[in-house]
Amino acid sequence: MVENAQYLDASASAPGSTTPLETAWIRVREKLKSEVGEVEYRTWLRQIVLGPLEEDELTLYLPTRFLRDWVRSQYEERLQTLWRTEREDIKGVELQVKRGLPEVSMSDAEEGEDAPGERHELAPQATAPESRSDLAVPLDPRFTFDTFIVGKPNEFAYACARRVAEKPSSPGFNPLFLYGGVGLGKTHLMHAIGTELTRTGKVSVAYMSAEKFMYRFIAAIRSQSTMEFKEQLRSVDVLMIDDLQFLIGKDNTQEEFFHTFNALVDAGRQIIVSADKSPSDLSGLEDRLRTRLGCGMVADIHATTFELRISILEAKAKASGTHVPSKVLEYLAHKITTNVRELEGALNRLIAHADLVGRPVTLDTTQDVLKDMLKAHDRRVTIEEIQRKVSEHWNIRLTDMSSARRARAVARPRQVAMYLAKQLTSRSLPEIGRKFGNRDHTTVMHAVNRVTELMDQDASFAEDVELLRRMLEG
């Protein structure tokens, strides 16, 4: 028995006007869309055409061999599972190429979504090549060298970026490879380089993410304009590719990038690349590509220090024109430690809240406004963590927490740490005493009472203790 079907766009058909097979196809497509996301769905899966069901095998068609191979390698297993869930009589799904099928424009998948029920179809044909400006993403004017806060974790990467901006293709600096965790400033430095180079108007710069590079490359293949794509990219003076790790597992795009890389470097053009890991640690990239990426200057952006986070927050607060107390900046710098983008976002929310409601920024409003963000950073407080935070706050050695020193500069922070251990943990007094150099439980009791008295007498001291408690407790 053969059950026939035709091309069906799930967004444009209603179940009431379709066959049972087509109705099941709509459900499969919607599930795929929700799983992979709108962009990926429109890029790869929207092109699939429902074919016939013969016996227990369903055929799905794609317009090109390239698309067929990609969908087969990435999605075939999931398609099989979804169809078996929808129809018990379907035991297998076969992907085949069928020439002359309607082809969806790649630009739809990259730049936007259709209006409800709207369909964009075009017959396979060569399209006009994109201009150079279409290949690049506009540079963000906010990301300049002047707005980049320099500290020990990023000073080397900053110096390398400055060098390349001043003199592209310098020996030993091509390519420039920047790597580090999310939100540490890689993209900021790349935009800063691009902005600096384009000020004179004499240098052509193309900046794009690795994902955009892949989409443009595939669009060129499908529009039969790969030569134009290659020529446009290889004609720029500086090519910047962000988040190169996206190309892991994308063998065809890696191949094209490798050849583009070689052509530009051989022509004396500058290449700047960023990723979340060093070239040697990017397993999944071809060995020859990793080798070429590591042959220039490799600069690591380390995790931020407390001092750098404070500097970033102070600069951001000053630029906003809103007064943010130093205690609030310290609190944020202690609480949000891994992502500068998230840190700046938290400060922006505080400033916006203060502006909209007309209230000053305080520790209380900070905790209230940012409770959802701070909750993500919550963790169980330990005595060791309390000791470390208190030592950092009063600039004493961590070993002083357990030492026999009685100098007030050491004894007072130690008492505060004991007080916080009693307030924030479920440990007994004897257990707390043992963590502080095997001190007696009566010593801990004395510390708790003394700190309580001092907080009543000295507002500044009470503020310090409260700040530490909030940073630890979240």
Short mmCIF file of N, CA, C and O in Angstrom, two decimals, residues 237-280:
data_model
loop_
_atom_site.label_atom_id
_atom_site.label_comp_id
_atom_site.label_asym_id
_atom_site.label_seq_id
_atom_site.Cartn_x
_atom_site.Cartn_y
_atom_site.Cartn_z
N ASP A 237 41.22 43.41 4.10
CA ASP A 237 42.53 43.56 4.71
C ASP A 237 42.62 42.85 6.06
O ASP A 237 43.68 42.36 6.44
N VAL A 238 41.50 42.83 6.78
CA VAL A 238 41.45 42.19 8.10
C VAL A 238 40.17 41.37 8.21
O VAL A 238 39.07 41.89 7.99
N LEU A 239 40.32 40.10 8.54
CA LEU A 239 39.16 39.22 8.74
C LEU A 239 39.12 38.81 10.21
O LEU A 239 40.10 38.30 10.74
N MET A 240 37.98 39.03 10.87
CA MET A 240 37.81 38.67 12.27
C MET A 240 36.66 37.67 12.40
O MET A 240 35.55 37.94 11.95
N ILE A 241 36.96 36.52 13.00
CA ILE A 241 35.97 35.47 13.20
C ILE A 241 35.82 35.22 14.70
O ILE A 241 36.77 34.83 15.37
N ASP A 242 34.62 35.42 15.22
CA ASP A 242 34.33 35.28 16.65
C ASP A 242 33.75 33.91 16.95
O ASP A 242 33.00 33.35 16.14
N ASP A 243 34.08 33.36 18.11
CA ASP A 243 33.53 32.07 18.58
C ASP A 243 33.80 30.94 17.60
O ASP A 243 32.88 30.25 17.14
N LEU A 244 35.07 30.73 17.32
CA LEU A 244 35.45 29.71 16.33
C LEU A 244 35.01 28.31 16.75
O LEU A 244 34.85 27.43 15.89
N GLN A 245 34.80 28.08 18.05
CA GLN A 245 34.41 26.74 18.50
C GLN A 245 33.12 26.26 17.83
O GLN A 245 32.84 25.06 17.81
N PHE A 246 32.34 27.18 17.27
CA PHE A 246 31.10 26.80 16.60
C PHE A 246 31.38 25.90 15.39
O PHE A 246 30.51 25.11 14.99
N LEU A 247 32.57 25.97 14.83
CA LEU A 247 32.89 25.18 13.64
C LEU A 247 33.26 23.74 13.96
O LEU A 247 33.48 22.95 13.05
N ILE A 248 33.34 23.40 15.25
CA ILE A 248 33.67 22.02 15.61
C ILE A 248 32.58 21.09 15.07
O ILE A 248 31.39 21.29 15.30
N GLY A 249 33.00 20.09 14.33
CA GLY A 249 32.07 19.14 13.75
C GLY A 249 31.51 19.57 12.40
O GLY A 249 30.82 18.80 11.74
N LYS A 250 31.81 20.80 11.95
CA LYS A 250 31.33 21.31 10.66
C LYS A 250 32.48 21.19 9.65
O LYS A 250 33.16 22.17 9.33
N ASP A 251 32.70 20.00 9.15
CA ASP A 251 33.90 19.71 8.36
C ASP A 251 34.00 20.54 7.08
O ASP A 251 35.07 21.04 6.74
N ASN A 252 32.88 20.66 6.35
CA ASN A 252 32.92 21.41 5.09
C ASN A 252 33.25 22.87 5.31
O ASN A 252 34.02 23.48 4.57
N THR A 253 32.66 23.46 6.37
CA THR A 253 32.92 24.88 6.65
C THR A 253 34.34 25.06 7.16
O THR A 253 35.01 26.06 6.84
N GLN A 254 34.86 24.11 7.94
CA GLN A 254 36.25 24.16 8.38
C GLN A 254 37.19 24.17 7.18
O GLN A 254 38.19 24.90 7.15
N GLU A 255 36.86 23.35 6.20
CA GLU A 255 37.68 23.27 4.99
C GLU A 255 37.75 24.63 4.29
O GLU A 255 38.83 25.10 3.90
N GLU A 256 36.59 25.27 4.15
CA GLU A 256 36.55 26.57 3.48
C GLU A 256 37.30 27.62 4.30
O GLU A 256 38.03 28.44 3.74
N PHE A 257 37.11 27.60 5.62
CA PHE A 257 37.81 28.57 6.47
C PHE A 257 39.32 28.37 6.38
O PHE A 257 40.10 29.34 6.37
N PHE A 258 39.76 27.13 6.34
CA PHE A 258 41.19 26.83 6.26
C PHE A 258 41.80 27.44 4.99
O PHE A 258 42.87 28.08 5.04
N HIS A 259 41.10 27.27 3.88
CA HIS A 259 41.63 27.81 2.62
C HIS A 259 41.58 29.34 2.62
O HIS A 259 42.48 30.00 2.10
N THR A 260 40.51 29.91 3.19
CA THR A 260 40.43 31.37 3.31
C THR A 260 41.56 31.89 4.19
O THR A 260 42.21 32.89 3.88
N PHE A 261 41.79 31.20 5.29
CA PHE A 261 42.87 31.55 6.23
C PHE A 261 44.21 31.59 5.49
O PHE A 261 44.96 32.57 5.56
N ASN A 262 44.52 30.53 4.77
CA ASN A 262 45.80 30.44 4.08
C ASN A 262 45.94 31.53 3.03
O ASN A 262 47.00 32.15 2.89
N ALA A 263 44.86 31.78 2.28
CA ALA A 263 44.92 32.78 1.22
C ALA A 263 45.19 34.17 1.79
O ALA A 263 45.99 34.93 1.23
N LEU A 264 44.55 34.50 2.90
CA LEU A 264 44.73 35.82 3.49
C LEU A 264 46.12 35.99 4.11
O LEU A 264 46.78 37.01 3.91
N VAL A 265 46.56 34.99 4.86
CA VAL A 265 47.88 35.08 5.50
C VAL A 265 48.98 35.14 4.44
O VAL A 265 49.93 35.93 4.54
N ASP A 266 48.85 34.32 3.39
CA ASP A 266 49.84 34.32 2.33
C ASP A 266 49.89 35.67 1.61
O ASP A 266 50.93 36.07 1.07
N ALA A 267 48.74 36.37 1.60
CA ALA A 267 48.68 37.68 0.93
C ALA A 267 49.05 38.82 1.88
O ALA A 267 48.97 39.99 1.50
N GLY A 268 49.47 38.47 3.11
CA GLY A 268 49.88 39.49 4.06
C GLY A 268 48.72 40.20 4.74
O GLY A 268 48.89 41.29 5.27
N ARG A 269 47.54 39.58 4.73
CA ARG A 269 46.37 40.16 5.39
C ARG A 269 46.27 39.64 6.83
O ARG A 269 46.75 38.54 7.14
N GLN A 270 45.62 40.42 7.70
CA GLN A 270 45.53 40.06 9.13
C GLN A 270 44.29 39.22 9.41
O GLN A 270 43.20 39.51 8.92
N ILE A 271 44.47 38.18 10.23
CA ILE A 271 43.34 37.38 10.70
C ILE A 271 43.32 37.44 12.23
O ILE A 271 44.36 37.30 12.88
N ILE A 272 42.13 37.65 12.78
CA ILE A 272 41.93 37.68 14.23
C ILE A 272 40.80 36.71 14.55
O ILE A 272 39.72 36.78 13.94
N VAL A 273 41.04 35.82 15.49
CA VAL A 273 40.08 34.77 15.82
C VAL A 273 39.89 34.72 17.32
O VAL A 273 40.83 34.95 18.08
N SER A 274 38.67 34.42 17.76
CA SER A 274 38.43 34.19 19.18
C SER A 274 37.75 32.84 19.37
O SER A 274 37.06 32.34 18.47
N ALA A 275 37.94 32.28 20.57
CA ALA A 275 37.30 31.00 20.91
C ALA A 275 37.28 30.88 22.42
O ALA A 275 37.86 31.70 23.14
N ASP A 276 36.61 29.85 22.91
CA ASP A 276 36.53 29.66 24.36
C ASP A 276 37.70 28.86 24.90
O ASP A 276 37.89 28.77 26.11
N LYS A 277 38.52 28.27 24.00
CA LYS A 277 39.68 27.50 24.41
C LYS A 277 40.84 27.82 23.49
O LYS A 277 40.67 28.38 22.41
N SER A 278 42.04 27.42 23.92
CA SER A 278 43.22 27.63 23.08
C SER A 278 43.16 26.71 21.86
O SER A 278 42.43 25.71 21.86
N PRO A 279 43.90 27.02 20.80
CA PRO A 279 43.87 26.16 19.60
C PRO A 279 44.15 24.70 19.91
O PRO A 279 43.48 23.81 19.37
N SER A 280 45.12 24.44 20.77
CA SER A 280 45.49 23.05 21.06
C SER A 280 44.38 22.30 21.80
O SER A 280 44.34 21.06 21.76
#
